[in-house]
Short mmCIF file of C-alpha atoms in Angstrom, two decimals:
data_model
loop_
_atom_site.label_atom_id
_atom_site.label_comp_id
_atom_site.label_asym_id
_atom_site.label_seq_id
_atom_site.Cartn_x
_atom_site.Cartn_y
_atom_site.Cartn_z
CA MET A 59 53.36 -33.02 -40.83
CA GLN A 60 52.12 -33.00 -37.23
CA LYS A 61 53.58 -29.51 -36.79
CA ILE A 62 51.65 -28.27 -39.84
CA ILE A 63 48.44 -29.73 -38.44
CA ASN A 64 49.06 -28.03 -35.12
CA TYR A 65 49.69 -24.68 -36.82
CA ILE A 66 46.50 -25.04 -38.87
CA PHE A 67 44.54 -25.85 -35.70
CA ILE A 68 45.90 -22.79 -33.91
CA LEU A 69 45.09 -20.59 -36.91
CA VAL A 70 41.52 -21.90 -37.04
CA VAL A 71 41.06 -21.24 -33.34
CA LEU A 72 42.36 -17.69 -33.69
CA VAL A 73 40.13 -16.96 -36.69
CA TYR A 74 37.11 -18.44 -34.90
CA SER A 75 37.83 -16.47 -31.75
CA SER A 76 38.16 -13.31 -33.76
CA GLY A 77 34.88 -14.06 -35.48
CA CYS A 78 33.12 -14.66 -32.14
CA ASP A 79 34.47 -11.41 -30.76
CA ASN A 80 33.15 -9.50 -33.77
CA ASN A 81 30.17 -7.38 -32.57
CA PHE A 82 30.49 -9.06 -29.13
CA ASP A 83 29.50 -5.88 -27.25
CA GLU A 84 26.49 -5.36 -29.49
CA LEU A 85 25.32 -8.95 -29.14
CA ASN A 86 25.62 -8.82 -25.36
CA THR A 87 23.87 -5.49 -24.87
CA ASN A 88 20.30 -5.71 -23.57
CA LYS A 89 18.39 -3.41 -25.91
CA VAL A 90 15.12 -3.60 -24.00
CA SER A 91 16.34 -3.03 -20.45
CA ALA A 92 15.90 0.57 -19.24
CA THR A 93 19.12 2.47 -18.65
CA SER A 94 17.34 5.43 -17.03
CA ILE A 95 14.01 6.18 -15.46
CA ASP A 96 11.89 9.27 -15.47
CA PRO A 97 12.27 10.68 -11.94
CA VAL A 98 8.50 11.10 -11.58
CA PHE A 99 8.32 7.32 -11.26
CA GLN A 100 10.84 7.48 -8.44
CA LEU A 101 8.57 10.00 -6.75
CA ASN A 102 5.74 7.50 -7.15
CA ALA A 103 7.88 4.82 -5.53
CA ALA A 104 8.52 7.19 -2.63
CA ILE A 105 4.81 7.92 -2.26
CA VAL A 106 3.95 4.21 -2.16
CA GLY A 107 6.76 3.75 0.35
CA CYS A 108 5.03 6.17 2.74
CA ALA A 109 2.37 3.53 3.56
CA TYR A 110 2.53 2.73 7.26
CA PRO A 111 4.20 -0.62 8.07
CA ASN A 112 3.06 -3.38 10.42
CA GLY A 113 5.22 -1.95 13.18
CA SER A 114 2.95 1.10 13.17
CA LEU A 115 0.00 -1.17 14.02
CA VAL A 116 1.86 -2.84 16.88
CA TYR A 117 3.31 0.38 18.28
CA ASP A 118 1.73 3.69 17.18
CA ILE A 119 -1.85 2.43 17.01
CA GLY A 120 -1.38 0.28 20.10
CA ILE A 121 0.14 3.14 22.11
CA VAL A 122 -2.94 5.29 21.55
CA GLN A 123 -5.06 2.31 22.59
CA GLN A 124 -7.14 1.73 19.48
CA ILE A 125 -6.02 -1.74 18.39
CA VAL A 126 -4.05 -4.26 20.44
CA THR A 127 -3.11 -7.94 20.49
CA PRO A 128 -2.80 -10.17 23.57
CA ASN A 129 -0.07 -12.18 21.87
CA SER A 130 3.65 -12.05 22.50
CA GLY A 131 6.70 -12.87 20.41
CA LEU A 132 7.00 -11.10 17.06
CA VAL A 133 3.94 -8.91 17.65
CA SER A 134 4.70 -7.85 21.22
CA GLY A 135 5.07 -4.12 21.68
CA ALA A 136 2.47 -1.62 22.87
CA ASN A 137 0.31 -4.51 24.07
CA TYR A 138 2.87 -5.00 26.85
CA ASN A 139 4.59 -1.59 26.67
CA GLN A 140 7.82 -3.40 25.95
CA ASP A 141 10.65 -2.74 23.51
CA ASN A 142 10.71 -4.97 20.42
CA ARG A 143 13.35 -3.65 18.00
CA THR A 144 12.32 -6.10 15.31
CA LEU A 145 9.23 -3.92 14.91
CA THR A 146 10.40 -0.48 16.07
CA GLN A 147 12.90 -0.55 13.19
CA GLU A 148 10.30 -1.17 10.46
CA LEU A 149 9.30 2.45 9.97
CA TRP A 150 12.93 3.58 10.02
CA GLN A 151 14.16 1.04 7.50
CA GLY A 152 11.13 1.34 5.23
CA TYR A 153 11.19 5.13 5.06
CA TYR A 154 14.95 5.55 4.59
CA ARG A 155 15.21 2.76 2.00
CA ASN A 156 12.00 3.32 0.06
CA VAL A 157 11.18 6.99 0.54
CA ILE A 158 14.18 9.14 1.43
CA LYS A 159 16.55 7.32 -0.95
CA ASN A 160 14.20 8.06 -3.85
CA THR A 161 13.33 11.63 -2.89
CA ARG A 162 17.00 12.55 -2.49
CA ASP A 163 17.73 11.15 -5.96
CA VAL A 164 14.80 12.93 -7.62
CA ILE A 165 15.81 16.26 -6.08
CA ASN A 166 19.40 15.77 -7.25
CA GLN A 167 18.26 14.89 -10.79
CA THR A 168 15.92 17.87 -11.11
CA GLU A 169 17.98 20.47 -9.22
CA ASP A 170 19.36 22.13 -12.37
CA ASN A 171 16.45 21.41 -14.71
CA PRO A 172 13.96 24.31 -14.71
CA SER A 173 11.46 22.28 -16.76
CA ARG A 174 11.12 19.82 -13.84
CA ALA A 175 10.97 22.42 -11.08
CA ASN A 176 7.45 21.38 -10.11
CA LEU A 177 8.56 17.77 -9.78
CA LYS A 178 11.43 18.84 -7.55
CA ASN A 179 9.13 20.81 -5.26
CA MET A 180 6.50 18.06 -5.14
CA THR A 181 9.29 15.73 -4.08
CA ARG A 182 10.47 18.13 -1.38
CA ILE A 183 6.96 18.03 0.08
CA VAL A 184 6.88 14.21 0.15
CA GLN A 185 10.36 14.13 1.66
CA ALA A 186 9.27 16.57 4.37
CA PHE A 187 6.29 14.34 5.17
CA ALA A 188 8.54 11.31 5.58
CA PHE A 189 11.11 13.09 7.70
CA MET A 190 8.35 14.50 9.93
CA VAL A 191 6.99 11.01 10.56
CA LEU A 192 10.49 9.71 11.31
CA THR A 193 11.50 12.45 13.73
CA ASP A 194 8.12 12.37 15.48
CA ASP A 195 8.49 8.65 16.17
CA TYR A 196 12.22 8.54 16.99
CA GLY A 197 13.35 12.07 17.89
CA SER A 198 16.87 12.84 16.68
CA ILE A 199 17.52 11.23 13.28
CA PRO A 200 19.90 11.61 10.33
CA TYR A 201 18.25 14.50 8.49
CA PHE A 202 20.69 16.79 6.68
CA GLU A 203 22.92 13.82 5.77
CA GLY A 204 20.21 11.14 5.84
CA GLY A 205 19.67 9.25 2.60
CA LYS A 206 22.84 10.58 0.97
CA GLY A 207 24.75 7.33 0.78
CA TYR A 208 24.33 7.07 -3.00
CA SER A 209 24.60 10.73 -3.97
CA ASP A 210 27.34 11.85 -1.59
CA GLN A 211 28.76 8.56 -0.28
CA ILE A 212 27.76 9.50 3.27
CA TYR A 213 27.38 6.06 4.79
CA LEU A 214 27.53 7.05 8.46
CA PRO A 215 25.27 10.12 8.68
CA VAL A 216 25.24 12.49 11.63
CA TYR A 217 22.05 12.68 13.70
CA ASP A 218 20.33 16.06 13.95
CA SER A 219 18.26 17.43 16.82
CA GLN A 220 14.51 17.53 16.35
CA GLU A 221 14.56 21.27 16.92
CA ALA A 222 16.93 21.77 13.98
CA ILE A 223 14.92 19.32 11.88
CA TYR A 224 11.64 21.15 12.45
CA GLU A 225 13.20 24.49 11.62
CA ASP A 226 14.29 23.12 8.25
CA LEU A 227 11.05 21.18 7.64
CA ILE A 228 9.10 24.40 8.01
CA LYS A 229 11.49 26.13 5.59
CA GLU A 230 11.24 23.28 3.08
CA LEU A 231 7.46 23.11 3.18
CA THR A 232 7.08 26.89 2.97
CA GLU A 233 9.47 27.26 0.04
CA ALA A 234 8.48 24.16 -1.91
CA THR A 235 4.75 24.78 -1.66
CA ALA A 236 5.01 28.45 -2.62
CA ALA A 237 7.30 27.58 -5.54
CA LEU A 238 4.82 25.22 -7.24
CA ASP A 239 4.12 26.97 -10.55
CA LEU A 240 0.70 26.49 -12.11
CA SER A 241 2.11 27.62 -15.47
CA GLY A 242 5.00 25.15 -15.30
CA THR A 243 5.27 21.52 -16.35
CA MET A 244 2.37 19.37 -15.20
CA GLU A 245 3.65 16.04 -13.88
CA SER A 246 0.52 14.08 -14.77
CA ALA A 247 2.13 10.70 -14.07
CA ASP A 248 2.28 11.31 -10.31
CA ILE A 249 0.05 8.86 -8.44
CA LEU A 250 -0.96 11.15 -5.59
CA TYR A 251 -2.77 13.93 -7.45
CA GLY A 252 -2.17 13.27 -11.14
CA GLY A 253 -0.14 16.45 -11.43
CA ASP A 254 -2.89 18.72 -10.04
CA LEU A 255 -0.73 21.47 -8.55
CA ASN A 256 -3.60 23.10 -6.66
CA LYS A 257 -4.02 19.87 -4.72
CA TRP A 258 -0.28 19.59 -4.22
CA LYS A 259 -0.28 23.10 -2.78
CA SER A 260 -3.07 22.14 -0.39
CA PHE A 261 -1.07 19.06 0.64
CA GLY A 262 2.04 21.16 1.29
CA TYR A 263 0.18 23.76 3.34
CA SER A 264 -1.60 20.99 5.27
CA LEU A 265 1.77 19.56 6.30
CA LEU A 266 2.88 23.07 7.23
CA LEU A 267 -0.21 23.40 9.44
CA ARG A 268 0.67 20.08 11.09
CA ALA A 269 4.28 21.15 11.60
CA GLY A 270 3.22 24.44 13.12
CA MET A 271 0.86 22.79 15.57
CA ARG A 272 3.64 20.43 16.70
CA LEU A 273 5.39 23.47 18.18
CA SER A 274 2.43 24.51 20.33
CA LYS A 275 4.22 23.67 23.59
CA VAL A 276 7.84 24.50 22.79
CA ASP A 277 7.52 27.62 20.63
CA PRO A 278 3.97 29.00 20.50
CA VAL A 279 5.06 32.24 18.82
CA THR A 280 6.59 30.44 15.85
CA ALA A 281 3.71 27.95 15.89
CA ALA A 282 1.18 30.76 15.47
CA GLN A 283 3.13 32.32 12.60
CA VAL A 284 3.50 29.03 10.74
CA VAL A 285 -0.16 28.12 11.22
CA GLN A 286 -1.27 31.48 9.87
CA VAL A 287 0.82 31.03 6.71
CA ALA A 288 -0.55 27.52 6.21
CA VAL A 289 -4.20 28.45 6.64
CA GLN A 290 -3.87 31.53 4.43
CA GLY A 291 -2.14 29.41 1.79
CA GLY A 292 -5.06 26.96 1.70
CA VAL A 293 -5.12 23.50 3.28
CA ILE A 294 -7.06 20.36 2.33
CA LEU A 295 -10.71 20.93 3.24
CA THR A 296 -12.57 18.26 1.24
CA ASN A 297 -12.29 14.49 1.24
CA ASP A 298 -11.77 14.60 -2.53
CA ASP A 299 -8.43 16.27 -1.87
CA ASN A 300 -7.24 13.98 0.94
CA ALA A 301 -3.62 12.92 0.58
CA LYS A 302 -3.88 9.15 0.40
CA ILE A 303 -2.17 6.15 -1.14
CA ASN A 304 -4.65 4.12 -3.14
CA HIS A 305 -4.00 0.39 -2.93
CA ASP A 306 -5.07 -2.44 -5.22
CA PRO A 307 -4.63 -6.24 -5.31
CA ASN A 308 -1.10 -5.80 -6.69
CA TYR A 309 0.01 -3.06 -4.28
CA THR A 310 -1.80 -3.88 -1.06
CA ASN A 311 -2.14 -1.85 2.11
CA PRO A 312 0.61 -3.24 4.41
CA ILE A 313 -1.53 -3.25 7.56
CA GLY A 314 -4.54 -4.54 5.64
CA ASN A 315 -2.45 -7.34 4.20
CA PHE A 316 -1.08 -8.15 7.67
CA LEU A 317 -4.56 -8.31 9.21
CA ASN A 318 -5.94 -10.46 6.40
CA ALA A 319 -3.16 -13.03 6.59
CA THR A 320 -1.53 -14.76 9.56
CA GLU A 321 -2.64 -12.10 12.06
CA ALA A 322 -6.31 -12.05 11.03
CA SER A 323 -7.61 -13.27 14.38
CA ASN A 324 -4.94 -11.75 16.63
CA PHE A 325 -5.69 -8.01 16.78
CA TYR A 326 -8.69 -6.40 18.48
CA LEU A 327 -10.20 -3.00 19.10
CA THR A 328 -9.49 -1.84 22.63
CA GLU A 329 -11.92 -1.27 25.45
CA PRO A 330 -11.11 2.49 25.72
CA PHE A 331 -11.73 3.05 22.01
CA VAL A 332 -14.90 0.97 21.74
CA ASP A 333 -16.34 2.37 24.97
CA TYR A 334 -15.73 5.97 23.94
CA LEU A 335 -17.57 5.50 20.66
CA ARG A 336 -20.39 3.33 22.01
CA ASN A 337 -21.10 5.57 25.03
CA ARG A 338 -21.76 8.46 22.66
CA ASN A 339 -23.80 6.51 20.12
CA ASP A 340 -21.11 7.28 17.58
CA PRO A 341 -22.12 5.78 14.20
CA ARG A 342 -18.44 5.29 13.39
CA LEU A 343 -18.32 2.27 15.68
CA SER A 344 -20.63 0.34 13.36
CA ALA A 345 -18.72 1.61 10.34
CA ILE A 346 -15.35 0.49 11.74
CA ALA A 347 -15.99 -2.59 13.87
CA VAL A 348 -17.13 -6.17 13.45
CA THR A 349 -17.87 -8.83 16.07
CA TYR A 350 -17.98 -12.54 15.31
CA VAL A 351 -20.71 -13.66 17.68
CA GLY A 352 -19.92 -16.85 19.57
CA ALA A 353 -16.51 -17.37 17.93
CA LYS A 354 -14.28 -19.70 19.92
CA SER A 355 -11.38 -19.67 17.46
CA GLY A 356 -10.02 -17.81 14.46
CA PRO A 357 -11.63 -20.18 11.92
CA GLU A 358 -15.00 -19.46 13.54
CA GLN A 359 -14.70 -15.77 12.65
CA THR A 360 -16.79 -16.07 9.50
CA ALA A 361 -19.18 -13.85 7.59
CA ALA A 362 -22.03 -16.05 8.79
CA ASN A 363 -21.71 -14.88 12.41
CA GLU A 364 -20.47 -11.33 11.93
CA THR A 365 -22.37 -8.28 13.16
CA TYR A 366 -21.83 -4.54 12.90
CA ASP A 367 -24.30 -3.86 15.74
CA ALA A 368 -22.62 -1.32 18.03
CA SER A 369 -24.48 -2.63 21.07
CA ILE A 370 -22.78 -6.01 20.62
CA HIS A 371 -19.22 -4.74 20.26
CA VAL A 372 -16.93 -5.23 23.27
CA GLY A 373 -13.37 -3.93 23.24
CA MET A 374 -10.43 -5.89 24.62
CA PRO A 375 -9.18 -4.48 27.94
CA MET A 376 -5.60 -3.19 27.93
CA GLY A 377 -2.76 -4.99 29.67
CA ASN A 378 -3.56 -8.61 28.94
CA ASP A 379 -1.37 -11.38 27.66
CA ASN A 380 -3.00 -14.41 26.05
CA ALA A 381 -4.06 -15.95 29.36
CA GLY A 382 -5.30 -12.60 30.62
CA ALA A 383 -7.39 -12.09 27.50
CA VAL A 384 -9.01 -15.48 28.02
CA SER A 385 -9.92 -14.53 31.59
CA ALA A 386 -11.15 -11.07 30.55
CA ALA A 387 -13.41 -12.57 27.88
CA SER A 388 -14.84 -15.06 30.36
CA ALA A 389 -15.51 -12.33 32.93
CA LEU A 390 -17.40 -10.34 30.28
CA GLY A 391 -19.52 -13.33 29.29
CA LEU A 392 -17.92 -13.80 25.87
CA ALA A 393 -17.45 -17.21 24.28
CA SER A 394 -13.70 -16.51 24.02
CA PHE A 395 -11.40 -13.59 23.32
CA TYR A 396 -12.10 -14.24 19.62
CA GLU A 397 -15.45 -12.58 20.29
CA PHE A 398 -13.92 -9.19 21.10
CA ALA A 399 -14.62 -6.55 18.45
CA GLN A 400 -12.16 -6.10 15.61
CA ALA A 401 -11.45 -3.49 12.97
CA ASP A 402 -13.40 -5.02 10.11
CA ARG A 403 -10.90 -6.57 7.72
CA ARG A 404 -13.54 -6.80 4.99
CA ARG A 405 -14.11 -3.04 5.10
CA VAL A 406 -11.75 -0.56 6.81
CA THR A 407 -8.69 -2.84 6.98
CA LYS A 408 -9.16 -4.73 3.72
CA ASN A 409 -6.10 -5.30 1.53
CA THR A 410 -7.09 -2.53 -0.84
CA ALA A 411 -8.04 0.10 1.74
CA PRO A 412 -6.36 3.46 1.09
CA ASN A 413 -3.61 4.71 3.37
CA PHE A 414 -4.47 8.24 4.50
CA LEU A 415 -1.56 10.62 5.02
CA VAL A 416 -3.37 13.94 5.58
CA THR A 417 -7.11 14.49 5.64
CA ALA A 418 -9.64 17.31 5.62
CA SER A 419 -10.97 16.11 8.96
CA GLN A 420 -7.55 16.42 10.61
CA ASN A 421 -7.10 19.91 9.16
CA TYR A 422 -10.48 21.16 10.37
CA LEU A 423 -9.71 19.93 13.87
CA LEU A 424 -6.25 21.52 13.91
CA MET A 425 -7.83 24.76 12.71
CA ALA A 426 -10.39 24.48 15.51
CA GLU A 427 -7.54 24.34 18.02
CA ALA A 428 -5.67 27.15 16.29
CA ARG A 429 -8.82 29.29 16.45
CA GLU A 430 -9.25 28.41 20.12
CA ARG A 431 -5.67 29.56 20.73
CA GLY A 432 -6.29 32.81 18.83
CA TRP A 433 -3.75 31.96 16.12
CA ILE A 434 -6.25 32.40 13.29
CA SER A 435 -9.17 34.81 13.17
CA SER A 436 -11.54 33.42 10.55
CA GLY A 437 -14.37 31.02 11.31
CA SER A 438 -15.38 29.75 14.75
CA VAL A 439 -14.02 26.93 16.87
CA GLU A 440 -17.39 25.16 16.80
CA GLU A 441 -17.71 25.41 13.01
CA TYR A 442 -14.27 23.89 12.47
CA TYR A 443 -14.94 21.22 15.07
CA ASN A 444 -18.25 20.15 13.54
CA ALA A 445 -16.73 20.18 10.05
CA GLY A 446 -13.91 17.94 11.26
CA VAL A 447 -16.26 15.37 12.76
CA ARG A 448 -18.49 15.42 9.70
CA ALA A 449 -15.55 15.06 7.31
CA HIS A 450 -14.23 11.96 9.07
CA MET A 451 -17.61 10.26 9.13
CA ASN A 452 -17.94 10.90 5.41
CA GLN A 453 -14.36 9.77 4.82
CA LEU A 454 -15.14 6.28 6.13
CA GLY A 455 -17.65 5.83 3.34
CA THR A 456 -14.94 6.48 0.76
CA VAL A 457 -13.05 3.41 2.05
CA ASP A 458 -15.94 0.98 1.63
CA GLU A 459 -19.61 1.40 0.78
CA GLY A 460 -20.41 -0.80 3.79
CA SER A 461 -19.01 1.96 6.04
CA VAL A 462 -21.15 4.80 4.69
CA ILE A 463 -22.67 6.97 7.43
CA SER A 464 -25.80 8.87 6.45
CA THR A 465 -26.20 12.62 6.80
CA SER A 466 -29.03 12.10 9.27
CA GLU A 467 -26.80 9.90 11.46
CA ILE A 468 -24.09 12.56 11.43
CA ASP A 469 -26.57 15.31 12.29
CA GLN A 470 -27.99 13.23 15.13
CA TYR A 471 -24.54 12.55 16.56
CA LEU A 472 -23.59 16.24 16.56
CA GLU A 473 -26.91 17.13 18.13
CA GLN A 474 -26.50 14.54 20.90
CA ASN A 475 -22.81 15.33 21.42
CA PRO A 476 -22.56 19.10 20.97
CA PHE A 477 -19.38 21.12 21.10
CA GLU A 478 -18.78 22.65 24.55
CA ALA A 479 -16.49 25.67 24.66
CA SER A 480 -15.30 24.86 28.18
CA MET A 481 -13.98 21.50 26.94
CA ALA A 482 -12.66 22.73 23.60
CA MET A 483 -9.12 21.32 23.73
CA GLU A 484 -10.22 17.94 25.04
CA GLN A 485 -13.05 17.56 22.55
CA ILE A 486 -11.01 18.72 19.56
CA ASN A 487 -8.05 16.46 20.20
CA THR A 488 -10.13 13.46 21.22
CA GLN A 489 -11.90 13.78 17.89
CA TYR A 490 -8.48 14.02 16.26
CA TRP A 491 -7.68 10.69 17.89
CA ILE A 492 -10.74 9.13 16.27
CA SER A 493 -10.15 10.92 12.96
CA SER A 494 -6.60 9.53 12.83
CA PHE A 495 -7.72 5.91 13.26
CA LEU A 496 -5.27 3.66 11.35
CA ASN A 497 -2.97 6.66 10.80
CA GLY A 498 -0.76 5.48 13.65
CA PRO A 499 2.17 7.93 13.52
CA GLU A 500 -0.14 10.95 13.42
CA ALA A 501 -2.44 9.68 16.19
CA PHE A 502 0.63 8.95 18.36
CA ALA A 503 2.17 12.36 17.68
CA ASN A 504 -0.95 14.38 18.42
CA PHE A 505 -1.71 12.35 21.55
CA ARG A 506 1.69 13.28 22.97
CA ARG A 507 1.45 16.89 21.85
CA SER A 508 -2.05 17.58 23.14
CA GLY A 509 -2.38 15.14 26.03
CA TYR A 510 -5.74 13.95 24.70
CA PRO A 511 -7.56 11.69 24.94
CA GLU A 512 -6.87 11.09 28.62
CA LEU A 513 -5.88 7.44 28.53
CA THR A 514 -5.12 5.22 31.52
CA PRO A 515 -1.59 3.77 31.46
CA ASN A 516 -1.30 0.23 30.18
CA PRO A 517 -1.63 -1.91 33.36
CA TYR A 518 0.41 -4.88 32.13
CA PRO A 519 2.56 -5.96 35.12
CA GLY A 520 5.68 -6.60 33.03
CA ARG A 521 5.64 -3.29 31.19
CA ASP A 522 8.86 -1.32 30.61
CA VAL A 523 7.16 2.08 30.95
CA GLU A 524 3.72 3.51 31.79
CA PHE A 525 3.45 5.31 28.45
CA ILE A 526 5.63 4.91 25.39
CA ASN A 527 6.99 8.30 24.29
CA ARG A 528 9.16 7.33 21.31
CA LEU A 529 10.41 4.35 19.34
CA THR A 530 13.92 2.97 19.77
CA TYR A 531 16.67 3.03 17.16
CA PRO A 532 17.39 -0.04 14.98
CA ASN A 533 20.11 -2.39 16.17
CA SER A 534 21.73 -2.01 12.75
CA GLU A 535 22.25 1.71 13.42
CA ILE A 536 23.62 1.05 16.87
CA SER A 537 26.16 -1.46 15.58
CA VAL A 538 27.21 0.25 12.34
CA ASN A 539 26.72 3.98 12.97
CA SER A 540 27.45 3.73 16.68
CA GLU A 541 29.43 6.94 17.12
CA ASN A 542 26.67 9.13 15.70
CA VAL A 543 23.94 7.18 17.51
CA GLN A 544 25.74 7.65 20.83
CA ALA A 545 26.09 11.37 20.17
CA ALA A 546 22.34 11.57 19.57
CA ILE A 547 21.61 9.62 22.76
CA SER A 548 23.91 11.90 24.77
CA ALA A 549 22.02 14.95 23.55
CA GLN A 550 18.47 13.58 23.54
CA GLY A 551 18.36 11.01 26.33
CA ALA A 552 18.44 7.26 26.75
CA ASP A 553 17.51 5.12 23.76
CA ASN A 554 14.41 3.66 25.38
CA LEU A 555 10.64 3.95 25.15
CA GLU A 556 10.41 6.54 27.92
CA THR A 557 12.58 9.38 26.58
CA LYS A 558 10.52 12.22 25.16
CA VAL A 559 11.09 13.94 21.84
CA TRP A 560 11.88 17.66 21.79
CA TRP A 561 8.39 19.05 21.17
CA ASP A 562 6.75 16.75 23.74
CA LYS A 563 7.07 18.92 26.85
#
C-alpha cells in the first residue's frame, strides 16, 4: 500500500511539473522590454555624452586661466599645475564609454542600409568631433581600433599618432559632410538639429574648418586646402545654427551641476580673465560674472548681496592654495576669498545652461585668421573679426535673459576697442579665448596652437610644469593596455603634463 502511495505521489509531481513547464518560455518572456533600439537614439546618447565633464573645468578651463579653485584634493589640477589622474581620465572615460561606443555601433548598424545613410554620416561627424577632442587633449589615442570592443572584440586597442588621426579625421569630415543627402531620409528624432541636414552640413564643415586650422603650424599647405573646402562648403554663421547640447532639469549640464552643488563656492574667475575684460570695458564681464559683496563664507553668497557691476568684480590671482587665496583677498581689501568674482551659477553656469560644441563666433574668428593668412579670399579680416565678437556677445543672451548684451553696448565696445591690422593674430585669438569660455577643450587647443592670449605661467611654487600641454592617460589604460600605452609613450614622449601633442610646435 505504501508503495502505491509513493507511486501516486511521484506521478502527481511529474504531471504537475509538466503542467508548470507548459508555456514556460512564453510566461517568462518580457513582452514590454525593448529587444532593439532605433540607432538614431544611440546617436542622441552619443551627442549628450559629448558634454564636457568636470575634469574639463579643473584642467582645460583652468589651464587657459579663466576659472580656478584654490582648493586641493579631488579638485587639484590646473590650479597647481599638477597631475591628478582622477580628473584627467574623466574626458577619456566619458567619451569612449558614452560617445565612441555608441557611434561605432550606429555606423555598424547602418553601414549596409541605404535608407539610413544620412544617419550614418551624421554619426561619422559626431564621432569625428569626439575623437578630435580626445586627441587634442591627450595626443596619441586608440583611434582606428578605439571603441571596437563590442563590434570586433578588440579589447586592447593600438594607439595611433595624432598625425595619422588628423589625416583620417579630415577624410571622415570631408566625406561624411559631402555625402549628406537632402533628398534622403530625414532623421527628425535627432536632438542636435532635428534632422535638418543643412545644419548638419554646416556643423560638419565647421569641424573641418577647425581641423584645418589645427594644422597651421605643422602643415600650412594642407591647412589652407582644408580651410578652403570648409569655408566654400558653408560653416555655421548664425547663433541659431550653433552646435549645442540643450540641457534641462533631467539632463543637466555636468559643469553647471558641479558648480551648483558641493563646489558652488570653490571656483572663481581668474585675475587675468577678469582684468582683460574689465580693462576694455567689455560688457561680457557683467553678463558672465557675479560678485557676492562682503561674503565671508559660501553660505553668505546669496542673491541678496550679489552684483553684476563690472567695476566691483575682482579675479582670483593664479598660483594660490587655500592659504594663499586668503592672503590675496586680504591684500586686495576683500572680506575673504569668497568675495572674488565667479562665473554666475544662476545664469551662465546654471544646471540647464547649454553646452556649446561649435559656434558662429568661433567660426568667424577662425575665418578672420584664415583671411589674414591668405587662405581664403572673400571678406576682410576686420569684418570677420567684428562679426565674431558680435556673435559671441549675442550668444550669451541665448543662455539666459539676464546675460543679454544690447546692440548699443556691442557697438560701443567695438568702437572703443577697434581691430588693428598690426595685431591681427593676437586680437583674433584672444577673442577666440573669450568666445570659447566654458568650452574648455577648444579654448585649451586654440591657446596652444596660436600662442594667444599671452598668459603668464602659473606661479604656484609646487607646480609640476610651467604650462600644461596635454592631459595624462588613465591609470586603467596603463595597467590593462600597458603594451600599447608604452608604445605610444615611446613615440610621442613622456606621459606627463609637459609633453606636447603633434600639432603644437
